[in-house]
Amino acid sequence: MPKSYEFSPTFLWGAATSAYQVEGSPLADGAGPSIWHRFVRTPGLVLHGHTGDVACDHYRRMKDDVLTMKQMGLNAYRFSIAWARIFPSGRGAVNEGGMDFYERLVDTLLENGIEPLPTLFHWDLPIALDDRGGWLNPDVADWFADYASAMYRRLDGRVKKWTTLNEPWVVTDGGYLHGAVAPGHRNLYEAPIATHHLLRAHGKAVRAYRAEGRHEVGLVVNLAPKHAASDKAEDVAAARRADAYMNRQYLDPVFLGSYPDEMKEIFGDAWPDWPAEDYELIRQKIDFVGVNYYMRDVIRHEERKWPVKTAVVPQALSTYTQTGWEVYSKGLTEILVWVKHRYGDIPLYVTENGAAFYDAPCARDGRINDPLRVDYYRDHLRAIHDAIEAGVDLRGYCAWSLMDNMEWSLGYSMRFGLVHVNFETQERTLKDSARFYAEVIASRGAALGAGG
Ligand code: BGC
């Protein structure tokens, strides 16, 4: 007998995007420039010199995009707010032109029965704040809390679940250690400082929420199981370091009040000691954790790979996405169960999960046939059902992404969307994966029982 699948009627079925990746019109209506506006203009940093100047033109096509979400049956939409639209220079007086866009977005979602899930920071720091040191300046925690408060005050009547940060690990690993994303620094000493101030900023924004908000606030992290490539002691130790670096570096301080011991092992004397009151600030009670899941990594020791000394071992029998990530749906169940066991029974959401594959448009009937992505979603949605059966309090799922968009330093070369975007004409076309996801939503999971 094939297994049957059923999700609770209150389960959130969503899709996610982020401001810089989809909006376009980055300076419209009084907005200030963000560090991505500068990063994309620095020669050689972004593939083919692509920018987010137009992206999916979502800033102007927002209403139609919400109707597309409705057509798919989504009951949630995860998006981010561009800090520099609200405060063009990071602080000061609210720019009503920018605020108006998010008010209209939230209202349009609500009118269509779609719950807004805003994230306050998805990597697009205002340039004016980067010029003052960005995440390296201790004052950034207050700047962020002030911005967060302005958003709570305006939208908390209409928004029930807030996220402070998206994937702080990528901000420090990519932005301050390896230079792959804005602000593009490569500095061993900066990365731990950025980590710490991101977490202080998160803590202050949660405190501010307790003073002004009436609903829920949480944090979104990206997690990946790190499996040792062999049972050799050095590979086992390497997998443990990789796990600390990516999975525990942020959640341990938030839930347990300290960083993993491995951080000192990895960073040596670049890892500072911090005052006790910082840990109290970071360890604020949160209402949920959002988990972004893309892959697992099989890890071996590699002395030359600075500073974690690990390498990922390719798996001969696995499928890989276009970004080179191993498709491994069991890892999603594993990581959700791990969060429950390590940090307690907190409500969880999968806030991102998806894959870039080459999508060939079918000339005859205009359909976009993306069988690899359909398989990917079928397997990962089954995996979240397994996690629920294992006792995880999982309350929703967001596919990454609603539509093809600007994949950061890879530009428009990687298509993650359920909805295809023709970047010449801005035409949107539902891919087969979007139709499949719509069937899963309409059947509350039953469609997962068939096929594959
Ligand atoms: C990010 C997204 C990104 C996606 C695919 C996540 O790390 O939050 O902004 O597009 O992964 O790389």
Coordinates of C-alpha atoms in Angstrom, one line a residue, residues 43-290:
P43 CA 33.4 44.9 -11.6
G44 CA 33.9 41.2 -11.4
L45 CA 31.9 40.4 -8.4
V46 CA 28.6 39.4 -10.0
L47 CA 28.3 37.0 -12.9
H48 CA 27.9 38.8 -16.3
G49 CA 27.6 42.1 -14.3
H50 CA 23.9 41.4 -13.6
T51 CA 22.2 43.8 -11.1
G52 CA 18.9 43.9 -9.2
D53 CA 18.0 47.2 -10.9
V54 CA 15.0 45.6 -12.6
A55 CA 15.0 42.0 -11.3
C56 CA 11.4 40.7 -11.4
D57 CA 10.0 44.2 -11.4
H58 CA 8.0 43.0 -8.4
Y59 CA 8.0 46.6 -6.9
R60 CA 5.7 47.6 -9.8
R61 CA 4.0 44.2 -10.5
M62 CA 3.2 43.3 -6.9
K63 CA -0.6 43.1 -7.4
D64 CA -0.3 40.6 -10.3
D65 CA 2.3 38.6 -8.4
V66 CA -0.1 38.3 -5.4
L67 CA -2.8 37.0 -7.8
T68 CA -0.4 34.4 -9.1
M69 CA 0.2 33.3 -5.5
K70 CA -3.6 33.1 -5.1
Q71 CA -3.9 31.1 -8.3
M72 CA -1.5 28.5 -6.8
G73 CA -3.5 28.3 -3.6
L74 CA -0.8 29.7 -1.3
N75 CA -1.9 30.8 2.1
A76 CA 1.4 32.4 3.1
Y77 CA 4.0 34.5 1.5
R78 CA 7.5 35.1 2.9
F79 CA 9.2 38.3 1.7
S80 CA 11.8 40.7 3.1
I81 CA 11.6 44.4 3.8
A82 CA 14.4 46.5 2.3
W83 CA 15.8 48.5 5.2
A84 CA 17.0 51.3 2.9
R85 CA 13.4 51.9 1.6
I86 CA 12.2 52.6 5.1
F87 CA 15.3 54.5 6.3
P88 CA 17.3 55.6 3.2
S89 CA 20.4 56.3 5.3
G90 CA 19.7 53.5 7.8
R91 CA 18.3 55.8 10.5
G92 CA 16.3 59.0 11.0
A93 CA 12.8 59.6 9.7
V94 CA 10.7 57.0 8.0
N95 CA 10.5 57.3 4.3
E96 CA 6.8 57.1 3.7
G97 CA 7.3 56.2 0.0
G98 CA 9.0 53.0 0.9
M99 CA 6.7 52.2 3.8
D100 CA 3.7 52.6 1.5
F101 CA 4.9 49.7 -0.7
Y102 CA 5.1 47.2 2.2
E103 CA 1.7 48.4 3.6
R104 CA 0.1 47.9 0.2
L105 CA 1.8 44.5 -0.2
V106 CA 0.6 43.3 3.2
D107 CA -3.0 44.7 2.5
T108 CA -3.1 43.0 -0.9
L109 CA -1.9 39.7 0.6
L110 CA -4.6 39.9 3.4
E111 CA -7.3 40.7 0.9
N112 CA -6.4 37.5 -0.9
G113 CA -6.3 35.3 2.1
I114 CA -2.5 35.0 2.2
E115 CA -0.6 35.5 5.5
P116 CA 2.3 37.9 5.2
L117 CA 5.6 36.6 6.7
P118 CA 8.0 39.5 6.6
T119 CA 11.7 39.2 7.3
L120 CA 13.4 42.4 8.5
F121 CA 16.9 41.7 7.1
H122 CA 17.7 39.7 4.1
W123 CA 21.2 41.0 3.4
D124 CA 20.6 44.4 1.9
L125 CA 22.1 46.7 4.6
P126 CA 21.8 50.4 3.8
I127 CA 25.1 51.7 2.4
A128 CA 25.1 54.6 4.9
L129 CA 25.4 52.1 7.7
D130 CA 28.0 50.0 6.0
D131 CA 30.0 53.2 5.7
R132 CA 29.9 53.4 9.5
G133 CA 31.2 49.8 9.8
G134 CA 28.0 47.9 9.1
W135 CA 27.8 44.7 11.2
L136 CA 31.3 45.4 12.7
N137 CA 30.0 48.5 14.5
P138 CA 28.5 47.6 17.9
D139 CA 25.9 50.3 17.4
V140 CA 24.3 48.3 14.6
A141 CA 22.2 46.5 17.2
D142 CA 20.5 49.7 18.1
W143 CA 20.1 50.8 14.5
F144 CA 18.4 47.5 13.7
A145 CA 16.1 47.6 16.7
D146 CA 15.0 51.1 15.8
Y147 CA 14.2 50.0 12.3
A148 CA 12.4 46.9 13.6
S149 CA 10.3 49.0 16.0
A150 CA 9.3 51.3 13.2
M151 CA 8.0 48.3 11.2
Y152 CA 6.2 46.7 14.3
R153 CA 4.5 50.0 15.0
R154 CA 3.2 50.3 11.5
L155 CA 2.4 46.7 10.6
D156 CA 1.9 44.6 13.8
G157 CA -1.9 45.0 13.5
R158 CA -1.7 43.1 10.2
V159 CA 1.4 40.9 10.6
K160 CA 1.3 38.0 13.0
K161 CA 4.8 36.4 12.5
W162 CA 7.9 38.5 12.2
T163 CA 11.4 37.3 11.4
T164 CA 14.4 39.3 12.5
L165 CA 17.3 38.0 10.3
N166 CA 17.6 35.7 7.4
E167 CA 20.6 33.3 7.5
P168 CA 23.1 35.3 9.6
W169 CA 25.7 32.5 8.7
V170 CA 25.7 33.6 5.1
V171 CA 26.2 37.2 6.1
T172 CA 29.3 36.4 8.0
D173 CA 30.7 33.5 6.0
G174 CA 29.9 35.1 2.6
G175 CA 30.0 38.8 3.5
Y176 CA 33.0 39.0 6.0
L177 CA 35.0 35.8 5.6
H178 CA 35.1 34.7 2.0
G179 CA 33.8 37.8 0.2
A180 CA 31.3 36.1 -2.0
V181 CA 28.4 38.3 -1.0
A182 CA 28.1 42.0 0.0
P183 CA 30.0 43.7 1.6
G184 CA 32.6 41.3 0.1
H185 CA 35.2 41.3 2.9
R186 CA 37.7 38.5 3.4
N187 CA 38.9 38.8 7.0
L188 CA 39.3 36.2 9.7
Y189 CA 39.0 38.7 12.5
E190 CA 35.9 40.4 11.2
A191 CA 33.7 37.4 10.8
P192 CA 33.3 36.6 14.5
I193 CA 32.6 40.2 15.3
A194 CA 29.9 40.4 12.6
T195 CA 28.4 37.1 13.9
H196 CA 28.1 38.6 17.4
H197 CA 26.6 41.9 16.4
L198 CA 24.1 40.2 14.1
L199 CA 23.0 38.1 17.1
R200 CA 23.0 41.2 19.4
A201 CA 20.8 43.0 16.8
H202 CA 18.5 40.0 16.7
G203 CA 18.3 40.1 20.5
K204 CA 17.5 43.8 20.6
A205 CA 14.9 43.5 17.9
V206 CA 13.2 40.7 19.9
R207 CA 13.3 42.8 23.1
A208 CA 11.7 45.7 21.2
Y209 CA 9.0 43.3 19.9
R210 CA 8.1 42.3 23.5
A211 CA 7.6 46.0 24.3
E212 CA 5.6 46.9 21.2
G213 CA 4.3 43.7 19.4
R214 CA 1.4 41.5 20.1
H215 CA 2.1 38.4 18.1
E216 CA 5.2 36.3 17.3
V217 CA 8.8 36.9 16.4
G218 CA 11.5 34.4 15.3
L219 CA 14.8 33.9 13.5
V220 CA 15.6 32.1 10.2
V221 CA 18.8 30.1 9.9
N222 CA 20.1 27.8 7.2
L223 CA 21.0 24.3 8.4
A224 CA 22.6 21.3 6.7
P225 CA 23.4 17.9 8.2
K226 CA 27.2 17.4 8.2
H227 CA 28.0 13.7 7.8
A228 CA 31.6 12.4 8.3
A229 CA 33.0 10.9 5.1
S230 CA 34.6 8.1 7.0
D231 CA 35.0 6.9 10.6
K232 CA 38.6 8.2 10.7
A233 CA 39.0 10.4 13.7
E234 CA 40.1 13.4 11.6
D235 CA 37.0 13.2 9.4
V236 CA 34.7 12.8 12.4
A237 CA 36.3 15.9 14.0
A238 CA 36.0 17.8 10.7
A239 CA 32.2 17.0 10.5
R240 CA 31.9 18.2 14.1
R241 CA 33.6 21.5 13.3
A242 CA 31.5 22.0 10.1
D243 CA 28.4 21.3 12.2
A244 CA 29.4 23.8 14.9
Y245 CA 30.3 26.4 12.3
M246 CA 27.1 26.3 10.3
N247 CA 24.4 24.8 12.5
R248 CA 25.3 25.6 16.1
Q249 CA 27.1 29.0 15.8
Y250 CA 23.8 30.9 15.8
L251 CA 21.2 28.6 17.5
D252 CA 23.4 27.7 20.5
P253 CA 23.8 31.3 21.7
V254 CA 20.1 32.0 21.1
F255 CA 18.9 28.9 23.0
L256 CA 21.7 27.8 25.2
G257 CA 23.5 31.1 25.9
S258 CA 27.0 30.3 24.6
Y259 CA 28.9 29.6 21.4
P260 CA 30.0 26.1 20.6
D261 CA 33.6 25.3 21.9
E262 CA 34.6 24.6 18.3
M263 CA 34.5 28.3 17.4
K264 CA 37.8 28.9 19.2
E265 CA 39.2 25.8 17.6
I266 CA 38.3 27.2 14.2
F267 CA 39.1 30.9 14.6
G268 CA 42.0 30.7 17.1
D269 CA 42.8 34.1 18.6
A270 CA 40.4 35.8 16.1
W271 CA 37.6 34.5 18.3
P272 CA 37.0 37.1 21.0
D273 CA 35.5 36.7 24.5
W274 CA 32.3 38.7 24.9
P275 CA 30.7 40.2 28.1
A276 CA 28.1 38.1 29.9
E277 CA 25.4 40.7 29.4
D278 CA 25.7 40.1 25.6
Y279 CA 24.7 36.5 26.1
E280 CA 21.7 37.5 28.1
L281 CA 20.6 39.9 25.3
I282 CA 21.1 37.2 22.6
R283 CA 19.2 34.6 24.6
Q284 CA 15.8 36.1 24.3
K285 CA 12.9 33.8 24.1
I286 CA 11.7 33.5 20.5
D287 CA 8.4 32.1 19.3
F288 CA 9.6 30.0 16.3
V289 CA 12.6 29.1 14.3
G290 CA 12.6 29.2 10.5

